[in-house]
JSON list of C-alpha atoms in Angstrom, two decimals:
[
{"chain": "A", "resi": 1, "resn": "UNK", "atom": "CA", "xyz": [24.22, 61.18, -229.67]},
{"chain": "A", "resi": 2, "resn": "UNK", "atom": "CA", "xyz": [23.31, 57.92, -228.09]},
{"chain": "A", "resi": 3, "resn": "UNK", "atom": "CA", "xyz": [19.79, 56.61, -228.47]},
{"chain": "A", "resi": 4, "resn": "UNK", "atom": "CA", "xyz": [20.28, 53.82, -225.94]},
{"chain": "A", "resi": 5, "resn": "UNK", "atom": "CA", "xyz": [18.60, 54.27, -222.59]},
{"chain": "A", "resi": 6, "resn": "UNK", "atom": "CA", "xyz": [20.31, 53.39, -219.37]},
{"chain": "A", "resi": 7, "resn": "UNK", "atom": "CA", "xyz": [18.20, 50.69, -217.69]},
{"chain": "A", "resi": 8, "resn": "UNK", "atom": "CA", "xyz": [20.92, 49.75, -215.21]},
{"chain": "A", "resi": 9, "resn": "UNK", "atom": "CA", "xyz": [20.23, 52.60, -212.82]},
{"chain": "A", "resi": 10, "resn": "UNK", "atom": "CA", "xyz": [17.31, 50.81, -211.14]},
{"chain": "A", "resi": 11, "resn": "UNK", "atom": "CA", "xyz": [17.31, 47.13, -210.42]},
{"chain": "A", "resi": 12, "resn": "UNK", "atom": "CA", "xyz": [14.18, 45.02, -210.56]},
{"chain": "A", "resi": 13, "resn": "UNK", "atom": "CA", "xyz": [13.03, 43.88, -207.14]},
{"chain": "A", "resi": 14, "resn": "UNK", "atom": "CA", "xyz": [10.72, 40.86, -207.38]},
{"chain": "A", "resi": 15, "resn": "UNK", "atom": "CA", "xyz": [7.88, 40.65, -204.90]},
{"chain": "A", "resi": 16, "resn": "UNK", "atom": "CA", "xyz": [5.46, 37.91, -203.96]},
{"chain": "A", "resi": 17, "resn": "UNK", "atom": "CA", "xyz": [2.00, 37.99, -205.57]},
{"chain": "A", "resi": 18, "resn": "UNK", "atom": "CA", "xyz": [-0.79, 39.91, -203.91]},
{"chain": "A", "resi": 19, "resn": "UNK", "atom": "CA", "xyz": [-3.15, 37.95, -201.71]},
{"chain": "A", "resi": 20, "resn": "UNK", "atom": "CA", "xyz": [-5.69, 36.31, -203.94]},
{"chain": "A", "resi": 21, "resn": "UNK", "atom": "CA", "xyz": [-3.19, 35.73, -206.74]},
{"chain": "A", "resi": 22, "resn": "UNK", "atom": "CA", "xyz": [-2.20, 32.12, -207.16]},
{"chain": "A", "resi": 23, "resn": "UNK", "atom": "CA", "xyz": [-0.71, 29.85, -209.82]},
{"chain": "A", "resi": 24, "resn": "UNK", "atom": "CA", "xyz": [-2.87, 28.45, -212.57]},
{"chain": "A", "resi": 25, "resn": "UNK", "atom": "CA", "xyz": [-3.63, 24.75, -212.48]},
{"chain": "A", "resi": 26, "resn": "UNK", "atom": "CA", "xyz": [-1.51, 23.95, -215.55]},
{"chain": "A", "resi": 27, "resn": "UNK", "atom": "CA", "xyz": [-1.60, 20.19, -214.94]},
{"chain": "A", "resi": 28, "resn": "UNK", "atom": "CA", "xyz": [-5.35, 20.01, -214.28]},
{"chain": "A", "resi": 29, "resn": "UNK", "atom": "CA", "xyz": [-4.86, 18.64, -210.77]},
{"chain": "A", "resi": 30, "resn": "UNK", "atom": "CA", "xyz": [-8.13, 20.20, -209.59]},
{"chain": "A", "resi": 31, "resn": "UNK", "atom": "CA", "xyz": [-9.97, 20.14, -212.92]},
{"chain": "A", "resi": 32, "resn": "UNK", "atom": "CA", "xyz": [-12.68, 17.74, -211.77]},
{"chain": "A", "resi": 33, "resn": "UNK", "atom": "CA", "xyz": [-13.42, 19.90, -208.69]},
{"chain": "A", "resi": 34, "resn": "UNK", "atom": "CA", "xyz": [-13.60, 23.02, -210.87]},
{"chain": "A", "resi": 35, "resn": "UNK", "atom": "CA", "xyz": [-15.93, 21.32, -213.35]},
{"chain": "A", "resi": 36, "resn": "UNK", "atom": "CA", "xyz": [-18.23, 20.16, -210.54]},
{"chain": "A", "resi": 37, "resn": "UNK", "atom": "CA", "xyz": [-18.32, 23.69, -209.11]},
{"chain": "A", "resi": 38, "resn": "UNK", "atom": "CA", "xyz": [-19.05, 25.23, -212.52]},
{"chain": "A", "resi": 39, "resn": "UNK", "atom": "CA", "xyz": [-21.78, 22.62, -213.19]},
{"chain": "A", "resi": 40, "resn": "UNK", "atom": "CA", "xyz": [-23.36, 23.46, -209.85]},
{"chain": "A", "resi": 41, "resn": "UNK", "atom": "CA", "xyz": [-23.31, 27.17, -210.68]},
{"chain": "A", "resi": 42, "resn": "UNK", "atom": "CA", "xyz": [-24.91, 26.63, -214.09]},
{"chain": "A", "resi": 43, "resn": "UNK", "atom": "CA", "xyz": [-27.58, 24.31, -212.65]},
{"chain": "A", "resi": 44, "resn": "UNK", "atom": "CA", "xyz": [-28.46, 26.84, -209.94]},
{"chain": "A", "resi": 45, "resn": "UNK", "atom": "CA", "xyz": [-28.49, 29.95, -212.17]},
{"chain": "A", "resi": 46, "resn": "UNK", "atom": "CA", "xyz": [-25.13, 31.13, -210.78]},
{"chain": "A", "resi": 47, "resn": "UNK", "atom": "CA", "xyz": [-26.35, 31.46, -207.19]},
{"chain": "A", "resi": 48, "resn": "UNK", "atom": "CA", "xyz": [-22.96, 30.78, -205.62]},
{"chain": "A", "resi": 49, "resn": "UNK", "atom": "CA", "xyz": [-24.41, 30.43, -202.11]},
{"chain": "A", "resi": 50, "resn": "UNK", "atom": "CA", "xyz": [-26.04, 27.19, -203.28]},
{"chain": "A", "resi": 51, "resn": "UNK", "atom": "CA", "xyz": [-22.68, 25.73, -204.38]},
{"chain": "A", "resi": 52, "resn": "UNK", "atom": "CA", "xyz": [-20.64, 26.26, -201.22]},
{"chain": "A", "resi": 53, "resn": "UNK", "atom": "CA", "xyz": [-19.77, 22.57, -200.76]},
{"chain": "A", "resi": 54, "resn": "UNK", "atom": "CA", "xyz": [-18.35, 22.41, -204.29]},
{"chain": "A", "resi": 55, "resn": "UNK", "atom": "CA", "xyz": [-16.48, 25.66, -203.77]},
{"chain": "A", "resi": 56, "resn": "UNK", "atom": "CA", "xyz": [-15.00, 24.36, -200.51]},
{"chain": "A", "resi": 57, "resn": "UNK", "atom": "CA", "xyz": [-13.88, 21.11, -202.19]},
{"chain": "A", "resi": 58, "resn": "UNK", "atom": "CA", "xyz": [-12.24, 23.05, -205.02]},
{"chain": "A", "resi": 59, "resn": "UNK", "atom": "CA", "xyz": [-10.35, 25.36, -202.66]},
{"chain": "A", "resi": 60, "resn": "UNK", "atom": "CA", "xyz": [-9.26, 22.41, -200.51]},
{"chain": "A", "resi": 61, "resn": "UNK", "atom": "CA", "xyz": [-7.87, 20.71, -203.63]},
{"chain": "A", "resi": 62, "resn": "UNK", "atom": "CA", "xyz": [-5.92, 23.85, -204.55]},
{"chain": "A", "resi": 63, "resn": "UNK", "atom": "CA", "xyz": [-4.49, 24.20, -201.03]},
{"chain": "A", "resi": 64, "resn": "UNK", "atom": "CA", "xyz": [-3.51, 20.52, -200.82]},
{"chain": "A", "resi": 65, "resn": "UNK", "atom": "CA", "xyz": [-1.61, 20.79, -204.11]},
{"chain": "A", "resi": 66, "resn": "UNK", "atom": "CA", "xyz": [0.01, 24.11, -203.15]},
{"chain": "A", "resi": 67, "resn": "UNK", "atom": "CA", "xyz": [-1.79, 26.02, -205.89]},
{"chain": "A", "resi": 68, "resn": "UNK", "atom": "CA", "xyz": [-2.80, 28.57, -203.31]},
{"chain": "A", "resi": 69, "resn": "UNK", "atom": "CA", "xyz": [-1.73, 29.49, -199.78]},
{"chain": "A", "resi": 70, "resn": "UNK", "atom": "CA", "xyz": [-3.04, 27.38, -196.92]},
{"chain": "A", "resi": 71, "resn": "UNK", "atom": "CA", "xyz": [-5.85, 29.24, -195.17]},
{"chain": "A", "resi": 72, "resn": "UNK", "atom": "CA", "xyz": [-8.17, 28.04, -192.43]},
{"chain": "A", "resi": 73, "resn": "UNK", "atom": "CA", "xyz": [-11.53, 27.16, -193.94]},
{"chain": "A", "resi": 74, "resn": "UNK", "atom": "CA", "xyz": [-13.22, 29.29, -191.30]},
{"chain": "A", "resi": 75, "resn": "UNK", "atom": "CA", "xyz": [-11.33, 32.31, -192.62]},
{"chain": "A", "resi": 76, "resn": "UNK", "atom": "CA", "xyz": [-12.55, 31.50, -196.14]},
{"chain": "A", "resi": 77, "resn": "UNK", "atom": "CA", "xyz": [-16.16, 31.48, -194.94]},
{"chain": "A", "resi": 78, "resn": "UNK", "atom": "CA", "xyz": [-16.70, 27.73, -194.67]},
{"chain": "A", "resi": 79, "resn": "UNK", "atom": "CA", "xyz": [-16.76, 27.40, -190.88]},
{"chain": "A", "resi": 80, "resn": "UNK", "atom": "CA", "xyz": [-20.32, 26.11, -190.94]},
{"chain": "A", "resi": 81, "resn": "UNK", "atom": "CA", "xyz": [-19.39, 23.28, -193.34]},
{"chain": "A", "resi": 82, "resn": "UNK", "atom": "CA", "xyz": [-16.56, 21.87, -191.24]},
{"chain": "A", "resi": 83, "resn": "UNK", "atom": "CA", "xyz": [-17.04, 18.71, -189.22]},
{"chain": "A", "resi": 84, "resn": "UNK", "atom": "CA", "xyz": [-20.17, 17.57, -191.01]},
{"chain": "A", "resi": 85, "resn": "UNK", "atom": "CA", "xyz": [-22.31, 20.43, -189.80]},
{"chain": "A", "resi": 86, "resn": "UNK", "atom": "CA", "xyz": [-25.35, 20.88, -192.04]},
{"chain": "A", "resi": 87, "resn": "UNK", "atom": "CA", "xyz": [-25.40, 23.72, -194.53]},
{"chain": "A", "resi": 88, "resn": "UNK", "atom": "CA", "xyz": [-28.09, 26.33, -194.00]},
{"chain": "A", "resi": 89, "resn": "UNK", "atom": "CA", "xyz": [-30.82, 26.06, -196.63]},
{"chain": "A", "resi": 90, "resn": "UNK", "atom": "CA", "xyz": [-31.87, 29.24, -198.40]}
]
């Protein structure tokens, strides 16, 4: 009797990552943006709405360095921060 299993019957089909999955920043290209965003969150008791400018800068860094797919900032929820428009105060 053979104890080996036949793995050749099905071939592996790679697929792209799901939306929202993106490469890690292994080289720290956006480290300073991430640190600024995290500092903002800590200083504001993790109220992410108060750190939208830092979040936008971090995502822009990731898109510029191809660490995530290019998306319009409006689609990411930053339409009100584009073109120097003031951020709504809460």
